[in-house]
mmCIF file of C-alpha atoms in Angstrom:
data_model
loop_
_atom_site.group_PDB
_atom_site.id
_atom_site.type_symbol
_atom_site.label_atom_id
_atom_site.label_comp_id
_atom_site.label_asym_id
_atom_site.label_seq_id
_atom_site.Cartn_x
_atom_site.Cartn_y
_atom_site.Cartn_z
ATOM 1 C CA MET V 1 65.222 -104.952 172.588
ATOM 2 C CA LYS V 2 62.303 -106.642 173.030
ATOM 3 C CA ARG V 3 62.520 -109.882 170.723
ATOM 4 C CA LEU V 4 59.732 -110.831 167.866
ATOM 5 C CA LEU V 5 58.972 -113.786 165.731
ATOM 6 C CA LEU V 6 57.294 -113.076 163.063
ATOM 7 C CA THR V 7 55.927 -116.160 161.191
ATOM 8 C CA CYS V 8 54.326 -115.607 157.086
ATOM 9 C CA THR V 9 54.990 -116.313 153.740
ATOM 10 C CA ASP V 10 57.366 -114.556 151.445
ATOM 11 C CA LEU V 11 54.849 -112.952 150.044
ATOM 12 C CA MET V 12 52.480 -111.700 152.366
ATOM 13 C CA ALA V 13 56.028 -110.345 154.026
ATOM 14 C CA ILE V 14 57.036 -108.550 150.817
ATOM 15 C CA GLN V 15 53.350 -106.884 150.046
ATOM 16 C CA PHE V 16 52.526 -105.769 152.975
ATOM 17 C CA MET V 17 54.629 -106.258 156.897
ATOM 18 C CA VAL V 18 58.491 -104.442 155.589
ATOM 19 C CA PRO V 19 56.879 -101.180 156.895
ATOM 20 C CA HIS V 20 55.833 -102.780 159.928
ATOM 21 C CA ILE V 21 59.079 -104.683 160.604
ATOM 22 C CA LYS V 22 60.731 -101.608 159.754
ATOM 23 C CA TYR V 23 58.790 -99.351 162.568
ATOM 24 C CA LEU V 24 59.069 -102.463 165.204
ATOM 25 C CA SER V 25 62.732 -102.328 164.937
ATOM 26 C CA GLU V 26 62.957 -98.841 165.538
ATOM 27 C CA ASN V 27 60.753 -99.040 168.283
ATOM 28 C CA GLY V 28 62.160 -101.359 170.567
ATOM 29 C CA PHE V 29 61.815 -104.519 168.859
ATOM 30 C CA SER V 30 64.576 -107.187 167.651
ATOM 31 C CA VAL V 31 62.851 -108.659 164.316
ATOM 32 C CA LYS V 32 63.183 -112.054 163.484
ATOM 33 C CA LEU V 33 61.348 -114.227 160.170
ATOM 34 C CA ALA V 34 60.756 -117.178 160.053
ATOM 35 C CA CYS V 35 58.698 -117.352 156.306
ATOM 36 C CA SER V 36 57.698 -120.177 153.935
ATOM 37 C CA VAL V 37 58.072 -119.666 150.034
ATOM 38 C CA VAL V 38 55.069 -119.319 148.197
ATOM 39 C CA GLY V 39 55.581 -116.780 146.139
ATOM 40 C CA ASP V 40 59.207 -117.081 144.826
ATOM 41 C CA ARG V 41 59.812 -113.533 146.949
ATOM 42 C CA LEU V 42 62.387 -114.634 148.943
ATOM 43 C CA SER V 43 65.009 -112.364 147.387
ATOM 44 C CA ASP V 44 63.545 -109.727 147.057
ATOM 45 C CA LEU V 45 62.462 -109.844 150.929
ATOM 46 C CA LYS V 46 66.125 -110.275 151.673
ATOM 47 C CA GLU V 47 66.589 -106.726 149.701
ATOM 48 C CA ALA V 48 64.050 -105.105 151.451
ATOM 49 C CA LEU V 49 64.971 -105.629 155.214
ATOM 50 C CA ASP V 50 68.880 -105.954 154.313
ATOM 51 C CA GLY V 51 70.345 -104.638 157.653
ATOM 52 C CA VAL V 52 66.891 -104.909 159.323
ATOM 53 C CA ALA V 53 65.975 -108.459 160.241
ATOM 54 C CA GLU V 54 67.241 -112.303 159.947
ATOM 55 C CA ILE V 55 65.350 -114.698 157.638
ATOM 56 C CA GLU V 56 65.173 -118.121 157.844
ATOM 57 C CA THR V 57 63.003 -120.616 155.845
ATOM 58 C CA VAL V 58 60.199 -123.303 157.225
ATOM 59 C CA ARG V 59 58.992 -125.961 154.846
ATOM 60 C CA LEU V 60 55.385 -124.697 154.632
ATOM 61 C CA VAL V 61 52.973 -124.743 151.890
ATOM 62 C CA ARG V 62 49.437 -123.602 151.937
ATOM 63 C CA SER V 63 47.740 -126.810 151.235
ATOM 64 C CA PRO V 64 46.252 -127.853 155.341
ATOM 65 C CA LEU V 65 46.179 -131.467 153.949
ATOM 66 C CA ALA V 66 49.834 -131.480 152.632
ATOM 67 C CA VAL V 67 52.090 -133.901 154.458
ATOM 68 C CA SER V 68 54.900 -132.005 154.180
ATOM 69 C CA ASN V 69 53.516 -129.248 156.678
ATOM 70 C CA LEU V 70 55.402 -131.861 159.056
ATOM 71 C CA ASN V 71 58.397 -130.822 158.332
ATOM 72 C CA GLY V 72 57.269 -126.960 158.459
ATOM 73 C CA LEU V 73 55.996 -128.007 161.822
ATOM 74 C CA LYS V 74 59.593 -129.225 162.784
ATOM 75 C CA ASP V 75 61.172 -125.711 161.316
ATOM 76 C CA LEU V 76 59.503 -123.977 163.504
ATOM 77 C CA LYS V 77 60.002 -125.934 167.028
ATOM 78 C CA ARG V 78 63.963 -125.433 166.334
ATOM 79 C CA ILE V 79 63.543 -121.963 165.425
ATOM 80 C CA ILE V 80 61.372 -121.217 168.085
ATOM 81 C CA ASN V 81 62.920 -123.302 170.636
ATOM 82 C CA ARG V 82 66.419 -122.437 170.054
ATOM 83 C CA GLU V 83 65.938 -118.918 171.073
ATOM 84 C CA LYS V 84 63.825 -116.995 173.589
ATOM 85 C CA TRP V 85 61.605 -115.029 172.520
ATOM 86 C CA ASP V 86 59.083 -111.922 174.393
ATOM 87 C CA VAL V 87 56.562 -112.253 171.302
ATOM 88 C CA ILE V 88 55.331 -114.215 167.893
ATOM 89 C CA TRP V 89 53.354 -112.826 165.567
ATOM 90 C CA THR V 90 52.115 -115.507 163.280
ATOM 91 C CA ASN V 91 50.109 -114.433 160.489
ATOM 92 C CA GLU V 92 47.788 -116.732 157.921
ATOM 93 C CA PRO V 93 45.506 -119.808 158.671
ATOM 94 C CA VAL V 94 48.241 -122.827 157.548
ATOM 95 C CA MET V 95 51.449 -120.930 159.516
ATOM 96 C CA GLY V 96 49.309 -119.740 161.697
ATOM 97 C CA ILE V 97 48.304 -123.208 163.148
ATOM 98 C CA MET V 98 51.795 -125.044 162.698
ATOM 99 C CA THR V 99 52.867 -121.551 164.265
ATOM 100 C CA ARG V 100 50.910 -122.269 167.521
ATOM 101 C CA LEU V 101 51.593 -125.860 167.469
ATOM 102 C CA ALA V 102 54.973 -125.066 167.675
ATOM 103 C CA ALA V 103 54.974 -122.389 170.485
ATOM 104 C CA LYS V 104 53.384 -124.598 173.052
ATOM 105 C CA ASN V 105 56.468 -125.089 174.870
ATOM 106 C CA ALA V 106 57.312 -120.971 174.094
ATOM 107 C CA ARG V 107 54.401 -119.613 175.820
ATOM 108 C CA LYS V 108 54.835 -122.127 178.852
ATOM 109 C CA ARG V 109 58.557 -119.955 179.279
ATOM 110 C CA GLY V 110 56.446 -116.589 179.144
ATOM 111 C CA THR V 111 56.806 -116.359 175.318
ATOM 112 C CA LYS V 112 52.941 -114.381 174.310
ATOM 113 C CA VAL V 113 51.960 -115.426 170.875
ATOM 114 C CA VAL V 114 49.541 -113.010 168.784
ATOM 115 C CA TYR V 115 48.066 -114.659 165.759
ATOM 116 C CA MET V 116 46.635 -112.219 163.346
ATOM 117 C CA VAL V 117 43.544 -113.103 161.211
ATOM 118 C CA HIS V 118 43.993 -111.354 157.700
ATOM 119 C CA GLY V 119 40.512 -114.071 157.199
ATOM 120 C CA PHE V 120 38.958 -116.417 158.348
ATOM 121 C CA HIS V 121 38.123 -119.265 155.575
ATOM 122 C CA PHE V 122 34.615 -119.830 157.395
ATOM 123 C CA TYR V 123 33.505 -116.314 156.088
ATOM 124 C CA LYS V 124 30.020 -115.869 155.834
ATOM 125 C CA GLY V 125 28.472 -118.000 152.479
ATOM 126 C CA ALA V 126 31.709 -119.969 152.780
ATOM 127 C CA PRO V 127 31.949 -123.500 150.982
ATOM 128 C CA LEU V 128 30.780 -126.118 153.170
ATOM 129 C CA LEU V 129 34.518 -127.817 152.858
ATOM 130 C CA ASN V 130 35.850 -124.772 154.302
ATOM 131 C CA ARG V 131 33.354 -124.741 157.477
ATOM 132 C CA VAL V 132 33.788 -128.202 158.304
ATOM 133 C CA MET V 133 38.044 -128.212 157.264
ATOM 134 C CA PHE V 134 39.072 -124.712 158.983
ATOM 135 C CA TYR V 135 36.134 -123.874 161.634
ATOM 136 C CA PRO V 136 37.049 -126.653 164.480
ATOM 137 C CA ILE V 137 40.527 -125.817 163.395
ATOM 138 C CA GLU V 138 41.005 -122.495 164.123
ATOM 139 C CA LYS V 139 39.051 -123.044 167.539
ATOM 140 C CA TYR V 140 40.556 -124.996 168.552
ATOM 141 C CA CYS V 141 44.402 -123.231 168.104
ATOM 142 C CA SER V 142 42.583 -119.808 169.031
ATOM 143 C CA ARG V 143 43.738 -121.451 172.920
ATOM 144 C CA LEU V 144 47.227 -121.987 172.046
ATOM 145 C CA CYS V 145 47.693 -117.749 171.802
ATOM 146 C CA ASP V 146 47.354 -115.185 173.664
ATOM 147 C CA MET V 147 45.382 -112.765 171.438
ATOM 148 C CA ILE V 148 43.993 -113.093 167.997
ATOM 149 C CA VAL V 149 43.800 -109.779 166.385
ATOM 150 C CA THR V 150 41.546 -109.370 163.510
ATOM 151 C CA ILE V 151 41.070 -106.946 160.558
ATOM 152 C CA ASN V 152 36.903 -106.703 159.831
ATOM 153 C CA LYS V 153 33.648 -106.553 162.147
ATOM 154 C CA GLU V 154 32.969 -110.185 161.194
ATOM 155 C CA ASP V 155 35.847 -111.773 162.015
ATOM 156 C CA TYR V 156 36.476 -109.839 165.083
ATOM 157 C CA GLU V 157 32.920 -111.410 166.090
ATOM 158 C CA ARG V 158 33.437 -114.644 165.283
ATOM 159 C CA ALA V 159 37.223 -114.353 166.973
ATOM 160 C CA LYS V 160 35.106 -113.289 170.216
ATOM 161 C CA THR V 161 33.208 -116.980 170.566
ATOM 162 C CA PHE V 162 36.649 -118.592 170.182
ATOM 163 C CA HIS V 163 38.963 -119.358 173.564
ATOM 164 C CA SER V 164 41.266 -116.918 173.587
ATOM 165 C CA LYS V 165 41.668 -114.606 176.175
ATOM 166 C CA ARG V 166 42.165 -111.785 173.910
ATOM 167 C CA VAL V 167 40.627 -110.755 170.900
ATOM 168 C CA GLU V 168 41.129 -107.454 168.859
ATOM 169 C CA LYS V 169 40.034 -105.398 165.616
ATOM 170 C CA ILE V 170 42.320 -103.084 163.793
ATOM 171 C CA ASN V 171 41.519 -101.323 160.732
ATOM 172 C CA GLY V 172 44.156 -103.405 158.308
ATOM 173 C CA ILE V 173 47.626 -103.580 158.100
ATOM 174 C CA GLY V 174 47.925 -100.022 156.574
ATOM 175 C CA VAL V 175 48.102 -97.725 152.874
ATOM 176 C CA ASN V 176 50.521 -95.579 152.396
ATOM 177 C CA LEU V 177 48.216 -92.289 152.082
ATOM 178 C CA GLU V 178 50.824 -90.477 150.359
ATOM 179 C CA LYS V 179 51.980 -92.829 147.432
ATOM 180 C CA PHE V 180 48.504 -93.263 146.089
ATOM 181 C CA ALA V 181 47.184 -89.638 146.823
ATOM 182 C CA PRO V 182 45.393 -88.382 143.507
ATOM 183 C CA ASN V 183 48.044 -86.908 140.851
ATOM 184 C CA GLU V 184 46.235 -85.358 137.988
ATOM 185 C CA ASN V 185 49.394 -84.869 136.186
ATOM 186 C CA ALA V 186 50.058 -88.641 136.537
ATOM 187 C CA ALA V 187 46.435 -89.027 135.278
ATOM 188 C CA LEU V 188 46.933 -87.264 132.250
ATOM 189 C CA LYS V 189 50.478 -88.911 131.424
ATOM 190 C CA LYS V 190 49.202 -92.277 131.975
ATOM 191 C CA ARG V 191 45.939 -91.785 130.469
ATOM 192 C CA CYS V 192 47.579 -91.107 126.878
ATOM 193 C CA GLU V 193 49.873 -94.031 127.391
ATOM 194 C CA LEU V 194 47.149 -96.540 127.376
ATOM 195 C CA GLY V 195 45.537 -94.667 124.433
ATOM 196 C CA LEU V 196 42.344 -93.357 125.798
ATOM 197 C CA ASN V 197 40.168 -90.565 124.748
ATOM 198 C CA ASP V 198 38.693 -87.639 126.564
ATOM 199 C CA GLY V 199 35.123 -89.678 126.586
ATOM 200 C CA ASP V 200 36.082 -92.774 127.775
ATOM 201 C CA ILE V 201 35.396 -94.091 131.020
ATOM 202 C CA MET V 202 38.696 -96.483 132.546
ATOM 203 C CA ILE V 203 37.439 -98.764 134.992
ATOM 204 C CA LEU V 204 40.179 -100.259 136.989
ATOM 205 C CA ASN V 205 40.903 -103.753 138.514
ATOM 206 C CA VAL V 206 43.889 -104.721 140.854
ATOM 207 C CA GLY V 207 43.987 -108.237 141.964
ATOM 208 C CA GLU V 208 45.756 -112.044 141.307
ATOM 209 C CA LEU V 209 43.792 -113.919 138.150
ATOM 210 C CA THR V 210 42.413 -116.231 140.238
ATOM 211 C CA LYS V 211 38.656 -117.106 140.869
ATOM 212 C CA ARG V 212 38.670 -115.959 144.099
ATOM 213 C CA LYS V 213 38.901 -112.684 142.321
ATOM 214 C CA ASN V 214 36.228 -113.367 140.281
ATOM 215 C CA GLN V 215 37.227 -110.864 137.502
ATOM 216 C CA HIS V 216 34.707 -112.814 134.872
ATOM 217 C CA VAL V 217 31.865 -110.940 136.336
ATOM 218 C CA ILE V 218 33.421 -107.607 135.073
ATOM 219 C CA ILE V 219 34.419 -108.487 131.965
ATOM 220 C CA GLY V 220 31.037 -110.265 131.749
ATOM 221 C CA ALA V 221 29.168 -106.447 133.096
ATOM 222 C CA LEU V 222 31.516 -105.058 130.187
ATOM 223 C CA LYS V 223 29.993 -106.867 127.588
ATOM 224 C CA ILE V 224 26.677 -106.312 129.267
ATOM 225 C CA LEU V 225 27.686 -102.739 129.126
ATOM 226 C CA ASN V 226 27.667 -102.870 125.002
ATOM 227 C CA ASP V 227 29.599 -99.737 124.690
ATOM 228 C CA LYS V 228 32.578 -98.613 123.268
ATOM 229 C CA LYS V 229 33.693 -96.149 125.669
ATOM 230 C CA PHE V 230 34.036 -98.408 129.002
ATOM 231 C CA LYS V 231 38.146 -99.871 128.990
ATOM 232 C CA LEU V 232 38.648 -101.929 131.328
ATOM 233 C CA PHE V 233 42.304 -102.312 132.585
ATOM 234 C CA ILE V 234 43.391 -105.753 134.954
ATOM 235 C CA CYS V 235 46.435 -105.492 137.045
ATOM 236 C CA GLY V 236 47.845 -108.631 138.111
ATOM 237 C CA ARG V 237 48.868 -112.732 137.447
ATOM 238 C CA GLY V 238 47.503 -115.512 138.159
ATOM 239 C CA ASP V 239 45.827 -119.401 137.388
ATOM 240 C CA SER V 240 43.023 -117.598 135.457
ATOM 241 C CA GLU V 241 44.264 -114.935 133.087
ATOM 242 C CA ASP V 242 44.575 -117.810 129.669
ATOM 243 C CA GLU V 243 40.865 -118.186 130.660
ATOM 244 C CA LEU V 244 39.981 -114.961 131.316
ATOM 245 C CA LYS V 245 41.738 -113.398 127.750
ATOM 246 C CA ALA V 246 39.774 -116.570 126.383
ATOM 247 C CA MET V 247 36.371 -115.039 127.547
ATOM 248 C CA VAL V 248 37.730 -111.720 126.800
ATOM 249 C CA LYS V 249 37.974 -112.698 122.573
ATOM 250 C CA SER V 250 34.714 -114.732 122.930
ATOM 251 C CA PHE V 251 32.716 -111.321 123.896
ATOM 252 C CA GLY V 252 34.070 -109.656 121.047
ATOM 253 C CA LEU V 253 35.981 -106.922 123.719
ATOM 254 C CA LEU V 254 39.426 -107.348 122.610
ATOM 255 C CA ASN V 255 39.878 -103.501 121.922
ATOM 256 C CA GLN V 256 38.301 -102.720 125.491
ATOM 257 C CA VAL V 257 39.834 -105.335 128.275
ATOM 258 C CA SER V 258 43.872 -104.306 128.629
ATOM 259 C CA PHE V 259 45.701 -107.344 130.606
ATOM 260 C CA LEU V 260 48.148 -105.219 132.450
ATOM 261 C CA GLY V 261 50.576 -108.294 134.703
ATOM 262 C CA TYR V 262 51.960 -107.144 137.282
ATOM 263 C CA ARG V 263 52.424 -103.105 137.857
ATOM 264 C CA PRO V 264 54.774 -101.032 140.339
ATOM 265 C CA ASP V 265 52.800 -98.680 139.292
ATOM 266 C CA ILE V 266 49.162 -98.781 140.416
ATOM 267 C CA ASN V 267 49.329 -95.315 141.846
ATOM 268 C CA ASP V 268 49.490 -93.629 138.705
ATOM 269 C CA LEU V 269 46.309 -96.251 137.402
ATOM 270 C CA CYS V 270 44.450 -95.260 139.685
ATOM 271 C CA SER V 271 44.832 -91.663 139.245
ATOM 272 C CA ALA V 272 44.058 -92.118 135.645
ATOM 273 C CA SER V 273 40.779 -94.606 136.006
ATOM 274 C CA ASP V 274 37.581 -93.287 136.650
ATOM 275 C CA ILE V 275 35.819 -96.275 138.432
ATOM 276 C CA PHE V 276 37.349 -99.034 140.483
ATOM 277 C CA VAL V 277 35.877 -102.112 140.003
ATOM 278 C CA PHE V 278 36.255 -104.977 143.109
ATOM 279 C CA THR V 279 34.280 -108.200 142.794
ATOM 280 C CA SER V 280 36.041 -111.015 145.051
ATOM 281 C CA LEU V 281 34.276 -113.288 146.474
ATOM 282 C CA GLN V 282 36.224 -113.763 149.667
ATOM 283 C CA GLU V 283 38.672 -111.129 151.510
ATOM 284 C CA GLY V 284 39.769 -109.795 154.571
ATOM 285 C CA LEU V 285 40.181 -106.071 154.217
ATOM 286 C CA PRO V 286 41.281 -105.536 150.668
ATOM 287 C CA ARG V 287 44.360 -103.635 150.431
ATOM 288 C CA ALA V 288 43.524 -103.148 146.826
ATOM 289 C CA VAL V 289 40.338 -101.277 147.841
ATOM 290 C CA MET V 290 42.141 -99.042 150.193
ATOM 291 C CA GLU V 291 44.511 -98.065 147.567
ATOM 292 C CA ALA V 292 41.528 -97.040 145.241
ATOM 293 C CA MET V 293 39.920 -94.892 148.451
ATOM 294 C CA ALA V 294 42.980 -93.659 149.180
ATOM 295 C CA ASN V 295 43.349 -92.033 145.527
ATOM 296 C CA GLY V 296 39.790 -90.174 145.897
ATOM 297 C CA LYS V 297 38.269 -92.767 143.531
ATOM 298 C CA PRO V 298 34.316 -94.311 143.463
ATOM 299 C CA VAL V 299 34.550 -98.140 143.925
ATOM 300 C CA VAL V 300 31.815 -100.867 142.726
ATOM 301 C CA CYS V 301 32.751 -103.913 145.136
ATOM 302 C CA SER V 302 31.224 -106.979 145.837
ATOM 303 C CA ASN V 303 28.763 -107.792 149.102
ATOM 304 C CA ILE V 304 31.109 -109.432 151.849
ATOM 305 C CA ARG V 305 33.056 -108.823 154.166
ATOM 306 C CA GLY V 306 35.888 -106.723 154.409
ATOM 307 C CA ASN V 307 34.692 -104.327 151.039
ATOM 308 C CA VAL V 308 31.611 -103.514 153.231
ATOM 309 C CA ASP V 309 33.845 -102.739 156.035
ATOM 310 C CA LEU V 310 35.468 -100.145 153.779
ATOM 311 C CA ILE V 311 32.538 -99.214 151.331
ATOM 312 C CA ASP V 312 29.666 -97.950 152.039
ATOM 313 C CA GLU V 313 26.669 -95.869 149.900
ATOM 314 C CA LYS V 314 28.629 -92.390 150.594
ATOM 315 C CA GLY V 315 31.892 -93.900 149.077
ATOM 316 C CA GLY V 316 30.271 -96.521 146.022
ATOM 317 C CA ILE V 317 27.830 -99.355 145.228
ATOM 318 C CA VAL V 318 28.094 -102.148 146.601
ATOM 319 C CA VAL V 319 26.751 -104.962 144.370
ATOM 320 C CA PRO V 320 25.163 -109.017 144.247
ATOM 321 C CA ASN V 321 28.193 -110.457 142.982
ATOM 322 C CA ASN V 322 27.071 -110.895 139.366
ATOM 323 C CA ALA V 323 27.423 -109.649 135.818
ATOM 324 C CA GLU V 324 24.440 -107.201 135.055
ATOM 325 C CA ALA V 325 24.445 -105.590 139.411
ATOM 326 C CA VAL V 326 28.152 -104.349 138.223
ATOM 327 C CA ALA V 327 27.127 -103.742 134.903
ATOM 328 C CA LYS V 328 24.236 -100.981 136.586
ATOM 329 C CA ALA V 329 26.379 -99.991 139.109
ATOM 330 C CA VAL V 330 29.293 -99.142 136.521
ATOM 331 C CA ARG V 331 26.720 -97.153 134.629
ATOM 332 C CA THR V 332 25.543 -95.691 137.021
ATOM 333 C CA LEU V 333 28.208 -94.121 137.730
ATOM 334 C CA ALA V 334 29.988 -93.295 134.412
ATOM 335 C CA GLU V 335 26.491 -90.952 133.455
ATOM 336 C CA ASN V 336 27.019 -88.856 136.746
ATOM 337 C CA GLU V 337 30.250 -87.591 137.135
ATOM 338 C CA SER V 338 29.652 -84.875 140.338
ATOM 339 C CA LEU V 339 28.354 -88.246 142.287
ATOM 340 C CA ARG V 340 31.947 -90.202 141.035
ATOM 341 C CA LYS V 341 33.880 -86.981 142.206
ATOM 342 C CA ALA V 342 31.720 -87.027 145.888
ATOM 343 C CA MET V 343 32.223 -90.656 146.365
ATOM 344 C CA GLY V 344 36.101 -90.322 145.707
ATOM 345 C CA ALA V 345 35.870 -87.552 148.300
ATOM 346 C CA CYS V 346 34.341 -89.721 150.791
ATOM 347 C CA ASN V 347 36.375 -92.210 150.303
ATOM 348 C CA MET V 348 39.700 -90.193 150.224
ATOM 349 C CA ALA V 349 38.393 -88.621 154.364
ATOM 350 C CA LYS V 350 38.096 -92.312 155.218
ATOM 351 C CA ALA V 351 40.966 -94.050 154.078
ATOM 352 C CA GLU V 352 42.957 -91.221 156.822
ATOM 353 C CA LEU V 353 41.656 -93.945 159.415
ATOM 354 C CA PHE V 354 43.473 -97.085 157.170
ATOM 355 C CA SER V 355 46.919 -94.987 157.059
ATOM 356 C CA GLU V 356 50.268 -97.371 157.488
ATOM 357 C CA GLU V 357 50.761 -94.427 160.225
ATOM 358 C CA LYS V 358 48.437 -95.968 161.871
ATOM 359 C CA ALA V 359 47.834 -99.434 161.453
ATOM 360 C CA GLN V 360 51.416 -99.858 162.477
ATOM 361 C CA ASN V 361 50.903 -97.859 165.755
ATOM 362 C CA ALA V 362 47.878 -100.149 166.184
ATOM 363 C CA VAL V 363 50.120 -103.337 165.764
ATOM 364 C CA LEU V 364 52.939 -101.377 167.800
ATOM 365 C CA THR V 365 50.830 -100.824 171.098
ATOM 366 C CA LEU V 366 49.428 -104.458 171.030
ATOM 367 C CA LEU V 367 52.377 -105.719 170.970
ATOM 368 C CA ASN V 368 53.937 -103.790 173.689
ATOM 369 C CA SER V 369 50.814 -104.334 175.871
ATOM 370 C CA LEU V 370 51.548 -108.123 176.146
ATOM 371 C CA VAL V 371 55.192 -107.654 176.925
ATOM 372 C CA GLU V 372 55.337 -104.347 178.880
#
């Protein structure tokens, strides 16, 4: 068995990595995790990976300037140097930087280090501070790994200008096509449960309630539409929840906007919806959009990296990130059911490229190529 150390946050691991860990464990890798705890999901992660992978915690936080991250660096050095690893697979900016620094001696002993980029912070249009802070650090640390793996075109082209000898691109970390397939019975039941009438247009948004996810633009679009048939359902939790709810109240939209919080039934909500709207300011390759695609929904999304890797004019409407543009796109789709169906069918077909199985095979192939 080849020995693999995976480093990431507990939140990323439980949300995205568990299927990969299980697949790697079934295909020649003994996997161990080193996780920072940022999402209070460690117990869920341990339950999901019971009997599959051991988990150790490291004292890292997401802020790159936190002095406490030096303790996390010590933790990573201890974990890495205590055992012999064939491959170290690291993810996320702070964890990725600290892991590559901690693995310097291990690389000299033959360990291969892979850094997966889920979205550089110095994207096109990023704040100057992001570019000043993260670009030089990422460029320097690119020499401290054997492979950089990207998941969108913009990051792939940028990474190729760095120092890593090898840069690859895969189609994200995968979406469960079977789970998110459209389900007419579930759709009818869910629409009834949500109190929707036959003529209502259900708009769905899924994501953390944060400034980065930018839900206030969708709420602003609903005010511009000024039509009670539009019903917006927002799934997620986050620091912006109170602000967004206050905005809804001030716009007089309390009967049109519902905050559903964390939901385990996103697949059924997708089936019930008419239009998926995603106005994020920054993404790598958003799985929420992939889930809507797999469910056969048309998408209105912001014109940013990641979104444009998934959605074109055949599958939705890509818009400037303002309420007027979003309102216009939503109205266009609401008034043309045949267009919605055609876009949804296109997205379902395209989602095959981003299936969980293809992503798992892609990761396995890349890791094997380093150690075989």
